[in-house]
Amino acid sequence: QQATFDIVELPLLKITTHRSGSTATTKDEQYITFFAGLGFDSLMLQDYYNLQEYMKTHSFWRNYRQTFSSVLGYCVALVTRTLPQCLERNAHQVPVEITTTTTAAASANKNNKSSSLWIDHRRGDVARPLDDNDDDSEEERLVLYRGTTGIVAASTVPYYGGGLRLFPFASLYPNQFQLRLGRIHPMRGMLNLPGIFKGTYRDFTEDSFGCLDFILSQCSIRIMENDATNEKNKNDATTTTSSNKKNQYPVQQAGESVGACTQVDIETVPNTTARFVTLLPSRIIQG
């Protein structure tokens, strides 16, 4: 009798967050997870947590805190805090520099030293090598992206949650993860929501590259300074998130906010996977 279930093994990510200063409250922290990132989603999560803290410290709202500790709370945070910030000062547009190393790419796949890949949507999802360093003993820093983005997230699993297939290329390459940058306008995202939800949306424009996908084994995301945004946020007393702090931005891992960080280091955990049982039958069928 054919088995009605299967075992799947998923690689894990090690996330290291860096914060400004060197006090006990700003020390570096590490997390083991399947996905993490920053941008619009982490901004909304931080606003949700700020909303919870506000209700905790105000007696009138304290009785309603349980009610807003649900999807309703996320919706309220989105409408009253996140969206106004994004519309007024593009708070979701975070300036970043993303780098990787060629030695990290080489160690991820001994049979393919050029394992840092860019998914070229213009040519039908072709994985194109980003480096040609033949000497895997020499570490070379490779800048993948420098500029603003609405979301930058890494994952070893295709789904972000709720059936949202935000990482269609995750789990296709052993011991590596997919890094996705979303640079499209929120309105364009709303118009293409069905394709984004299914994981079929592609940006074919050569001048904008609104959606960038990479396959990596390690990368560092450094928050860069944005003078115009920092100055505007500094003069705005109603700012409620940590995105107004210099060179910091809220970060999330596995859907949980970890606060404002100056840099995030992401790498796969070597020789370690999480095993799950799926009710789908095995994909190998013997005749």
Coordinates of C-alpha atoms in Angstrom, one line a residue:
Q1 CA 0.0 0.0 0.0
Q2 CA 1.3 3.4 -1.0
A3 CA 2.2 5.8 1.8
T4 CA -0.1 8.7 2.2
F5 CA 2.5 11.0 3.7
D6 CA 6.1 12.1 3.1
I7 CA 9.0 13.7 5.0
V8 CA 10.4 17.0 3.8
E9 CA 13.6 18.6 5.1
L10 CA 14.0 22.3 5.1
P11 CA 17.2 24.3 5.7
L12 CA 17.4 26.9 8.4
L13 CA 18.7 30.4 8.5
K14 CA 20.9 32.0 11.2
I15 CA 20.0 35.7 11.6
T16 CA 22.4 38.0 13.4
T17 CA 21.0 41.5 14.2
H18 CA 23.3 44.4 15.0
R19 CA 22.3 47.5 16.8
S20 CA 23.9 50.9 17.5
G21 CA 25.8 51.3 20.7
S22 CA 27.3 48.7 23.0
T23 CA 25.0 48.6 26.0
A24 CA 23.2 45.5 27.3
T25 CA 20.0 46.6 25.6
T26 CA 21.6 47.1 22.2
K27 CA 23.8 43.9 22.0
D28 CA 23.8 41.7 18.9
E29 CA 21.3 38.9 18.9
Q30 CA 21.0 35.7 16.9
Y31 CA 17.9 33.8 15.8
I32 CA 17.4 30.4 14.0
T33 CA 14.4 30.7 11.6
F34 CA 13.1 30.1 8.2
F35 CA 12.6 33.7 7.0
A36 CA 13.4 37.2 8.0
G37 CA 13.5 40.7 6.5
L38 CA 12.8 44.3 6.7
G39 CA 10.6 46.9 4.9
F40 CA 6.9 47.4 4.8
D41 CA 6.1 44.2 6.6
S42 CA 8.6 44.7 9.5
L43 CA 7.4 48.4 9.8
M44 CA 3.8 47.2 10.2
L45 CA 4.9 44.6 12.8
Q46 CA 6.8 47.2 14.8
D47 CA 3.8 49.5 14.7
Y48 CA 1.6 46.7 15.9
Y49 CA 3.9 46.1 18.9
N50 CA 4.0 49.9 19.6
L51 CA 0.2 49.9 19.6
Q52 CA 0.2 47.1 22.2
E53 CA 2.7 49.0 24.4
Y54 CA 0.5 52.1 24.1
M55 CA -2.5 50.2 25.3
K56 CA -0.6 48.7 28.1
T57 CA 0.4 52.1 29.5
H58 CA -3.0 53.8 29.1
S59 CA -5.7 52.8 31.5
F60 CA -8.6 53.5 29.2
W61 CA -7.3 51.2 26.4
R62 CA -5.9 48.6 28.8
N63 CA -9.3 46.8 29.0
Y64 CA -9.4 46.5 25.2
R65 CA -5.8 45.2 24.8
Q66 CA -7.0 41.6 24.4
T67 CA -9.4 42.6 21.7
F68 CA -6.7 44.3 19.7
S69 CA -4.2 41.4 20.2
S70 CA -5.6 39.8 17.0
V71 CA -5.9 40.5 13.3
L72 CA -7.9 43.6 14.3
G73 CA -4.9 45.0 16.0
Y74 CA -2.8 44.6 12.8
C75 CA -5.4 46.3 10.8
V76 CA -5.6 49.2 13.2
A77 CA -1.8 49.6 13.2
L78 CA -1.8 49.4 9.4
V79 CA -4.4 52.1 8.9
T80 CA -3.5 54.5 11.8
R81 CA 0.3 54.2 11.8
T82 CA 2.0 52.3 8.9
L83 CA 0.1 53.6 5.9
P84 CA 0.2 57.3 7.0
Q85 CA 4.0 57.1 7.5
C86 CA 4.4 55.4 4.0
L87 CA 2.2 58.0 2.3
E88 CA 3.6 61.1 4.0
R89 CA 7.4 60.3 4.0
N90 CA 7.9 56.9 2.3
A91 CA 8.8 55.3 5.6
H92 CA 8.7 51.9 3.9
Q93 CA 11.5 52.9 1.5
V94 CA 14.7 51.8 3.4
P95 CA 18.2 52.6 2.0
V96 CA 20.3 49.5 2.1
E97 CA 23.6 48.0 1.0
I98 CA 23.5 44.2 0.4
T99 CA 26.8 42.3 0.1
T100 CA 28.0 38.7 0.0
T101 CA 31.3 36.9 -0.2
T102 CA 32.5 34.6 -2.9
T103 CA 34.1 32.2 -0.4
A104 CA 30.7 31.8 1.2
A105 CA 29.2 31.0 -2.2
A106 CA 31.9 28.5 -3.0
S107 CA 31.6 26.6 0.3
A108 CA 27.8 26.3 -0.2
N109 CA 28.3 24.2 -3.3
K110 CA 31.6 22.5 -4.0
N111 CA 30.6 21.5 -7.5
N112 CA 29.7 25.0 -8.5
K113 CA 32.0 27.8 -7.3
S114 CA 29.7 30.4 -8.8
S115 CA 26.8 29.6 -6.6
S116 CA 25.8 33.2 -5.9
L117 CA 23.0 33.5 -8.4
W118 CA 20.7 36.2 -9.8
I119 CA 17.3 35.0 -11.2
D120 CA 17.0 36.8 -14.6
H121 CA 13.2 37.1 -15.1
R122 CA 13.7 38.5 -18.6
R123 CA 15.0 35.2 -19.9
G124 CA 12.4 32.9 -18.2
D125 CA 13.8 32.6 -14.7
V126 CA 17.3 31.8 -15.7
A127 CA 19.8 31.5 -12.8
R128 CA 22.8 33.6 -13.8
P129 CA 26.1 33.4 -11.8
L130 CA 27.2 36.6 -10.1
D131 CA 30.9 35.8 -9.5
D132 CA 33.7 34.0 -11.3
N133 CA 36.2 33.7 -8.6
D134 CA 38.1 30.4 -9.2
D135 CA 40.1 30.6 -6.0
D136 CA 37.8 29.7 -3.2
S137 CA 40.5 30.5 -0.6
E138 CA 40.5 34.2 -1.5
E139 CA 37.6 36.0 0.1
E140 CA 36.0 38.6 -2.2
R141 CA 33.3 41.1 -1.2
L142 CA 30.5 41.3 -3.7
V143 CA 28.0 44.2 -3.6
L144 CA 24.6 42.8 -4.7
Y145 CA 22.6 46.0 -4.3
R146 CA 22.9 49.5 -3.1
G147 CA 19.8 51.8 -3.0
T148 CA 16.3 52.0 -1.6
T149 CA 13.8 49.1 -1.4
G150 CA 10.3 48.6 -0.1
I151 CA 11.0 45.1 1.2
V152 CA 14.1 42.9 1.4
A153 CA 13.6 39.4 2.8
A154 CA 15.3 36.1 2.9
S155 CA 13.7 32.6 3.2
T156 CA 14.4 28.9 2.8
V157 CA 10.7 28.2 2.4
P158 CA 8.5 29.4 -0.5
Y159 CA 5.6 30.6 1.7
Y160 CA 5.6 33.7 3.8
G161 CA 2.4 32.8 5.6
G162 CA -1.3 32.6 4.8
G163 CA -0.6 31.0 1.5
L164 CA 1.5 34.0 0.2
R165 CA 4.2 32.4 -2.1
L166 CA 6.6 35.3 -1.8
F167 CA 9.7 33.1 -2.4
P168 CA 9.0 30.9 -5.4
F169 CA 12.7 29.9 -5.8
A170 CA 13.3 29.0 -2.2
S171 CA 14.2 25.3 -1.4
L172 CA 15.3 24.7 -5.1
Y173 CA 19.0 25.0 -4.2
P174 CA 20.3 22.9 -1.3
N175 CA 21.9 24.8 1.6
Q176 CA 21.0 28.1 0.1
F177 CA 18.1 30.7 0.5
Q178 CA 16.3 33.1 -1.7
L179 CA 16.7 36.8 -1.2
R180 CA 14.0 39.0 -2.7
L181 CA 13.9 42.8 -3.1
G182 CA 10.6 44.4 -3.9
R183 CA 11.0 47.9 -5.3
I184 CA 7.6 48.3 -7.1
H185 CA 5.1 51.0 -6.1
P186 CA 2.5 49.9 -3.5
M187 CA -0.2 50.7 -6.0
R188 CA 1.4 48.5 -8.6
G189 CA 1.7 45.8 -6.0
M190 CA -2.0 46.0 -5.3
L191 CA -2.8 45.7 -9.0
N192 CA -0.6 42.6 -9.3
L193 CA -1.7 41.1 -5.9
P194 CA -3.0 37.8 -7.4
G195 CA 0.3 37.0 -9.2
I196 CA 2.3 38.0 -6.2
F197 CA 0.2 35.8 -3.9
K198 CA 0.6 32.8 -6.3
G199 CA 4.4 33.5 -6.8
T200 CA 4.0 34.0 -10.5
Y201 CA 4.6 37.8 -10.7
R202 CA 7.7 38.8 -12.6
D203 CA 9.0 42.2 -13.5
F204 CA 10.3 42.2 -17.1
T205 CA 11.3 45.9 -17.3
E206 CA 15.0 46.4 -17.8
D207 CA 15.1 50.0 -16.6
S208 CA 13.4 49.6 -13.2
F209 CA 14.0 46.0 -12.0
G210 CA 11.1 46.3 -9.5
C211 CA 11.6 42.8 -8.3
L212 CA 15.1 41.3 -7.7
D213 CA 15.7 37.7 -6.7
F214 CA 19.0 36.1 -5.6
I215 CA 20.1 32.6 -4.5
L216 CA 22.7 32.9 -1.7
S217 CA 24.3 31.1 1.2
Q218 CA 25.2 34.3 3.1
C219 CA 24.6 38.0 2.9
S220 CA 24.8 41.2 5.0
I221 CA 22.1 43.9 4.8
R222 CA 23.4 47.2 6.1
I223 CA 21.0 50.1 6.7
M224 CA 22.4 53.3 5.1
E225 CA 21.8 56.8 6.2
N226 CA 19.0 58.8 4.5
D227 CA 19.6 62.4 5.4
A228 CA 16.3 63.7 4.1
T229 CA 14.2 61.1 5.8
N230 CA 16.1 61.3 9.1
E231 CA 15.7 65.1 9.2
K232 CA 12.0 65.0 8.5
N233 CA 11.4 62.2 11.0
K234 CA 13.4 64.1 13.6
N235 CA 11.2 67.1 13.4
D236 CA 8.0 65.0 13.5
A237 CA 6.9 64.5 17.1
T238 CA 4.2 62.0 16.1
T239 CA 6.7 59.4 14.8
T240 CA 6.0 56.1 16.6
T241 CA 8.4 53.6 15.1
S242 CA 12.1 53.1 15.3
S243 CA 12.6 53.8 11.6
N244 CA 13.3 57.5 12.4
K245 CA 16.5 56.6 14.2
K246 CA 19.7 57.2 12.3
N247 CA 20.8 54.2 10.3
Q248 CA 18.3 51.9 11.9
Y249 CA 15.1 50.1 10.7
P250 CA 12.7 47.6 12.3
V251 CA 13.5 44.0 11.4
Q252 CA 11.3 40.9 11.6
Q253 CA 12.1 37.2 11.8
A254 CA 9.5 34.5 11.4
G255 CA 6.8 37.2 11.6
E256 CA 8.0 38.6 15.0
S257 CA 9.5 42.1 15.3
V258 CA 13.0 42.2 16.8
G259 CA 13.2 46.0 16.9
A260 CA 15.4 48.5 15.1
C261 CA 18.7 47.3 13.8
T262 CA 21.7 48.8 11.9
Q263 CA 22.7 45.6 10.1
V264 CA 21.4 42.1 9.6
D265 CA 23.6 39.1 8.7
I266 CA 21.9 36.1 7.1
E267 CA 23.4 32.7 6.4
T268 CA 22.2 29.1 6.1
V269 CA 22.9 26.8 9.0
P270 CA 25.3 24.2 7.6
N271 CA 24.3 20.5 7.8
T272 CA 21.2 21.3 9.7
T273 CA 17.6 20.9 8.6
A274 CA 14.1 20.8 10.1
R275 CA 12.1 17.7 9.2
F276 CA 8.3 18.0 8.6
V277 CA 5.6 15.5 7.8
T278 CA 3.5 16.4 4.8
L279 CA 0.2 14.6 4.0
L280 CA 1.0 14.7 0.4
P281 CA 2.2 11.3 -1.0
S282 CA 5.8 10.7 -1.9
R283 CA 6.8 12.3 -5.2
I284 CA 8.7 9.1 -6.3
I285 CA 6.3 6.6 -7.8
Q286 CA 7.6 3.1 -8.5
G287 CA 6.1 1.4 -11.5

